Amino acid sequence: MKLEFPSIKNIIAVVSGKGGVGKSTIAFTLANLLVKDGLKVGLLDGDIYGPSVPKLMGIEDKPKIQDKKFVPLEKDGLKAMSMGFLLEKTNPVVWRGPMVQTAVKQLFQDVAWGDLDWLVVDMPPGTGDAHLTLAQSIPLMGVIVITTPQELAAQDAAKCLEMYRMLKIPILGVVDNMKGVACPCCQENFEIFPGRGGEDLAEHFQVPYLGAVPLDPGMGAVEKIKNHLFGYKT
């Protein structure tokens, strides 16, 4: 049964087949860019085992509770909630599947998000219980798949993409992260992870290829991805 969130207009998930491909950084940057466009945006850290949003936002505070719900922490206009706000930094999350599913649901249900235009969900890597719980109970408008250019990473991303397709969740597009790095001396681009991983993936599954983000993108490359997704002008 799908949960209802009448105060949230759109919910999208940022996913990857494996860890270490920069999924959380892309989700965080995308959410901030939407805020800069004057939209009301929330960022939910769905990675129960390895939450990254507290570090990315530079927040160490604990969320307050109001009317039996957590009040999301906010910085620069971006509201955020993460299991990392509730646990000590060094405490591992040693939970079985059902506990993870319950935690993911509570991050949605037990948080006073207020009115939002977009809720960006940073999902854990892989194809585990959290993904199934989200797809089956949350009204997702679609997912963005993050990979790196090499074939090995793209193979794992393909499994993630195939899972969401089987669950009938729209694939908004594929992003190649860490696509080269510019030499600080000559500005020549070096392909640290050679390959066409994201491009081949998008072509194979016939979904949009949203573009590539270099290792030191600033905001420009992700800005292009946002424009591709939401139709905004730079």
Short mmCIF file of C-alpha atoms in Angstrom, two decimals:
data_model
loop_
_atom_site.label_atom_id
_atom_site.label_comp_id
_atom_site.label_asym_id
_atom_site.label_seq_id
_atom_site.Cartn_x
_atom_site.Cartn_y
_atom_site.Cartn_z
CA MET A 1 0.00 0.00 0.00
CA LYS A 2 1.37 3.39 -1.02
CA LEU A 3 1.75 6.00 1.68
CA GLU A 4 0.42 9.48 0.96
CA PHE A 5 2.36 12.72 1.38
CA PRO A 6 -0.01 15.49 0.24
CA SER A 7 2.42 18.25 1.26
CA ILE A 8 5.21 16.90 -1.00
CA LYS A 9 4.66 17.49 -4.71
CA ASN A 10 7.43 15.30 -6.14
CA ILE A 11 9.67 12.57 -4.74
CA ILE A 12 12.72 11.35 -6.67
CA ALA A 13 15.43 8.88 -5.65
CA VAL A 14 19.12 8.95 -6.53
CA VAL A 15 20.43 5.38 -6.74
CA SER A 16 23.52 3.40 -7.66
CA GLY A 17 24.48 -0.23 -8.10
CA LYS A 18 27.52 0.05 -5.84
CA GLY A 19 29.10 2.37 -3.31
CA GLY A 20 31.86 4.86 -3.98
CA VAL A 21 30.45 6.34 -7.20
CA GLY A 22 29.50 9.72 -5.69
CA LYS A 23 25.75 9.15 -5.45
CA SER A 24 25.35 11.13 -2.23
CA THR A 25 27.34 14.07 -3.54
CA ILE A 26 25.20 14.23 -6.68
CA ALA A 27 21.98 14.04 -4.64
CA PHE A 28 23.17 16.76 -2.26
CA THR A 29 24.32 19.07 -5.05
CA LEU A 30 21.13 18.56 -7.06
CA ALA A 31 18.97 19.35 -4.02
CA ASN A 32 20.94 22.55 -3.35
CA LEU A 33 20.61 23.68 -6.96
CA LEU A 34 16.84 23.25 -6.78
CA VAL A 35 16.82 25.39 -3.63
CA LYS A 36 18.75 28.09 -5.50
CA ASP A 37 15.94 28.11 -8.06
CA GLY A 38 13.61 29.25 -5.29
CA LEU A 39 11.96 25.87 -4.71
CA LYS A 40 11.12 24.22 -1.39
CA VAL A 41 13.36 21.15 -1.21
CA GLY A 42 14.07 18.34 1.23
CA LEU A 43 16.92 15.82 1.21
CA LEU A 44 16.29 12.45 2.82
CA ASP A 45 19.31 10.26 3.53
CA GLY A 46 17.97 6.74 2.98
CA ASP A 47 21.39 5.12 3.39
CA ILE A 48 20.84 3.59 6.82
CA TYR A 49 24.21 1.83 7.01
CA GLY A 50 26.41 4.63 5.68
CA PRO A 51 24.65 8.01 5.96
CA SER A 52 26.61 10.78 4.20
CA VAL A 53 24.26 13.77 4.37
CA PRO A 54 25.36 15.02 7.83
CA LYS A 55 28.96 15.31 6.61
CA LEU A 56 27.98 16.87 3.29
CA MET A 57 25.82 19.48 5.03
CA GLY A 58 28.28 20.10 7.85
CA ILE A 59 25.62 19.54 10.51
CA GLU A 60 26.20 17.71 13.79
CA ASP A 61 23.02 18.77 15.62
CA LYS A 62 20.27 16.40 16.68
CA PRO A 63 16.77 16.99 15.28
CA LYS A 64 14.09 18.24 17.66
CA ILE A 65 10.75 16.52 18.14
CA GLN A 66 7.53 18.47 17.72
CA ASP A 67 4.05 16.92 17.85
CA LYS A 68 5.66 13.45 17.93
CA LYS A 69 7.56 14.09 14.70
CA PHE A 70 11.18 14.93 13.95
CA VAL A 71 11.77 18.45 12.71
CA PRO A 72 14.23 18.22 9.78
CA LEU A 73 17.48 20.12 10.16
CA GLU A 74 17.93 23.00 7.73
CA LYS A 75 20.89 24.78 6.17
CA ASP A 76 20.89 27.36 3.37
CA GLY A 77 17.21 26.68 2.75
CA LEU A 78 17.60 22.90 2.36
CA LYS A 79 15.73 20.68 4.81
CA ALA A 80 17.38 17.34 5.57
CA MET A 81 16.85 14.20 7.60
CA SER A 82 19.30 11.34 8.09
CA MET A 83 19.85 8.43 10.42
CA GLY A 84 23.28 10.00 10.85
CA PHE A 85 21.64 12.84 12.80
CA LEU A 86 20.25 10.35 15.31
CA LEU A 87 23.25 8.07 15.88
CA GLU A 88 26.75 8.66 17.14
CA LYS A 89 29.34 8.91 14.36
CA THR A 90 31.24 5.76 15.36
CA ASN A 91 28.20 3.59 16.09
CA PRO A 92 27.66 0.96 13.38
CA VAL A 93 24.12 0.12 12.30
CA VAL A 94 23.88 -3.65 12.79
CA TRP A 95 20.30 -4.24 11.71
CA ARG A 96 18.51 -7.00 9.86
CA GLY A 97 16.27 -6.37 6.87
CA PRO A 98 12.94 -5.75 8.68
CA MET A 99 14.56 -3.12 10.90
CA VAL A 100 15.97 -1.34 7.86
CA GLN A 101 12.56 -1.34 6.18
CA THR A 102 10.94 0.14 9.29
CA ALA A 103 13.64 2.83 9.57
CA VAL A 104 13.21 3.89 5.94
CA LYS A 105 9.45 4.26 6.39
CA GLN A 106 9.91 6.25 9.60
CA LEU A 107 12.26 8.70 7.86
CA PHE A 108 9.27 9.53 5.67
CA GLN A 109 6.33 9.21 8.05
CA ASP A 110 7.82 10.54 11.27
CA VAL A 111 9.40 13.72 9.86
CA ALA A 112 7.56 17.05 9.67
CA TRP A 113 8.70 17.96 6.15
CA GLY A 114 6.09 20.65 5.64
CA ASP A 115 5.28 21.83 2.11
CA LEU A 116 7.92 20.72 -0.41
CA ASP A 117 8.20 21.05 -4.17
CA TRP A 118 10.82 18.28 -4.29
CA LEU A 119 12.06 15.61 -1.92
CA VAL A 120 15.36 14.12 -3.09
CA VAL A 121 16.09 10.71 -1.58
CA ASP A 122 19.70 9.54 -1.38
CA MET A 123 19.29 5.76 -1.46
CA PRO A 124 21.79 3.16 -0.22
CA PRO A 125 23.84 1.45 -2.94
CA GLY A 126 22.71 -1.87 -4.35
CA THR A 127 19.31 -3.54 -4.61
CA GLY A 128 18.42 -4.43 -1.01
CA ASP A 129 15.45 -4.19 1.32
CA ALA A 130 15.43 -0.40 1.53
CA HIS A 131 14.90 -0.13 -2.23
CA LEU A 132 11.99 -2.58 -2.20
CA THR A 133 10.37 -0.83 0.75
CA LEU A 134 10.69 2.56 -0.93
CA ALA A 135 9.35 1.37 -4.29
CA GLN A 136 6.39 -0.42 -2.74
CA SER A 137 5.30 2.21 -0.24
CA ILE A 138 6.44 5.64 -1.49
CA PRO A 139 4.94 7.46 -4.52
CA LEU A 140 8.20 7.92 -6.42
CA MET A 141 8.00 9.91 -9.65
CA GLY A 142 11.28 8.32 -10.77
CA VAL A 143 14.91 7.49 -10.08
CA ILE A 144 18.26 8.84 -11.29
CA VAL A 145 20.95 6.18 -11.69
CA ILE A 146 24.56 7.14 -10.89
CA THR A 147 27.53 5.19 -12.20
CA THR A 148 31.16 5.77 -13.14
CA PRO A 149 32.44 5.24 -16.68
CA GLN A 150 34.20 1.88 -16.27
CA GLU A 151 32.38 -1.28 -17.30
CA LEU A 152 32.53 -2.90 -13.85
CA ALA A 153 30.58 -0.07 -12.21
CA ALA A 154 28.10 0.03 -15.07
CA GLN A 155 27.37 -3.69 -14.66
CA ASP A 156 26.29 -3.11 -11.07
CA ALA A 157 24.30 -0.03 -12.07
CA ALA A 158 22.51 -2.13 -14.68
CA LYS A 159 21.20 -4.46 -11.95
CA CYS A 160 19.87 -1.48 -10.02
CA LEU A 161 18.27 -0.02 -13.14
CA GLU A 162 16.69 -3.36 -14.05
CA MET A 163 15.25 -3.74 -10.53
CA TYR A 164 13.49 -0.37 -10.67
CA ARG A 165 12.23 -1.11 -14.16
CA MET A 166 10.76 -4.40 -12.90
CA LEU A 167 9.11 -2.45 -10.08
CA LYS A 168 7.64 -0.10 -12.71
CA ILE A 169 9.39 3.00 -11.34
CA PRO A 170 10.30 5.46 -14.15
CA ILE A 171 14.01 5.84 -14.87
CA LEU A 172 14.63 9.58 -15.24
CA GLY A 173 18.13 9.04 -16.57
CA VAL A 174 21.72 7.91 -16.07
CA VAL A 175 24.68 10.03 -14.93
CA ASP A 176 28.39 9.25 -15.40
CA ASN A 177 30.25 10.54 -12.35
CA MET A 178 34.04 11.02 -12.07
CA LYS A 179 34.28 11.29 -15.84
CA GLY A 180 37.87 12.51 -16.11
CA VAL A 181 39.78 15.24 -14.32
CA ALA A 182 41.32 18.44 -15.69
CA CYS A 183 45.06 18.88 -15.24
CA PRO A 184 45.60 22.01 -13.09
CA CYS A 185 48.57 23.02 -15.28
CA CYS A 186 47.44 22.49 -18.86
CA GLN A 187 43.68 21.87 -18.32
CA GLU A 188 43.91 18.74 -20.46
CA ASN A 189 41.26 16.19 -19.45
CA PHE A 190 42.55 12.83 -18.20
CA GLU A 191 40.26 9.83 -18.15
CA ILE A 192 41.03 8.21 -14.79
CA PHE A 193 38.16 5.76 -15.24
CA PRO A 194 38.06 5.11 -18.98
CA GLY A 195 34.92 3.78 -20.58
CA ARG A 196 31.41 4.59 -21.75
CA GLY A 197 29.63 3.03 -18.77
CA GLY A 198 26.75 5.44 -18.36
CA GLU A 199 26.31 6.11 -22.06
CA ASP A 200 26.21 2.39 -22.90
CA LEU A 201 23.84 1.77 -20.00
CA ALA A 202 21.43 4.47 -21.15
CA GLU A 203 21.59 3.21 -24.72
CA HIS A 204 20.98 -0.40 -23.73
CA PHE A 205 17.97 0.39 -21.53
CA GLN A 206 16.76 3.18 -23.82
CA VAL A 207 16.64 5.80 -21.07
CA PRO A 208 18.01 9.38 -21.10
CA TYR A 209 21.75 9.92 -20.67
CA LEU A 210 21.82 13.02 -18.48
CA GLY A 211 25.53 13.74 -18.85
CA ALA A 212 28.89 13.37 -17.14
CA VAL A 213 30.39 14.99 -14.05
CA PRO A 214 34.20 15.34 -13.84
CA LEU A 215 36.07 14.69 -10.61
CA ASP A 216 36.23 18.42 -9.84
CA PRO A 217 32.99 19.69 -11.32
CA GLY A 218 32.28 22.79 -9.27
CA MET A 219 28.56 23.23 -9.83
CA GLY A 220 28.48 23.52 -13.60
CA ALA A 221 28.19 19.90 -14.66
CA VAL A 222 25.49 19.05 -12.14
CA GLU A 223 23.70 22.27 -13.13
CA LYS A 224 23.42 20.86 -16.66
CA ILE A 225 21.99 17.62 -15.28
CA LYS A 226 19.40 19.55 -13.27
CA ASN A 227 18.41 21.54 -16.36
CA HIS A 228 18.08 18.33 -18.37
CA LEU A 229 15.85 16.80 -15.71
CA PHE A 230 13.62 19.72 -14.86
CA GLY A 231 13.76 21.94 -17.91
CA TYR A 232 15.15 25.00 -16.16
CA LYS A 233 17.26 27.54 -17.97
CA THR A 234 20.76 28.39 -16.77
#
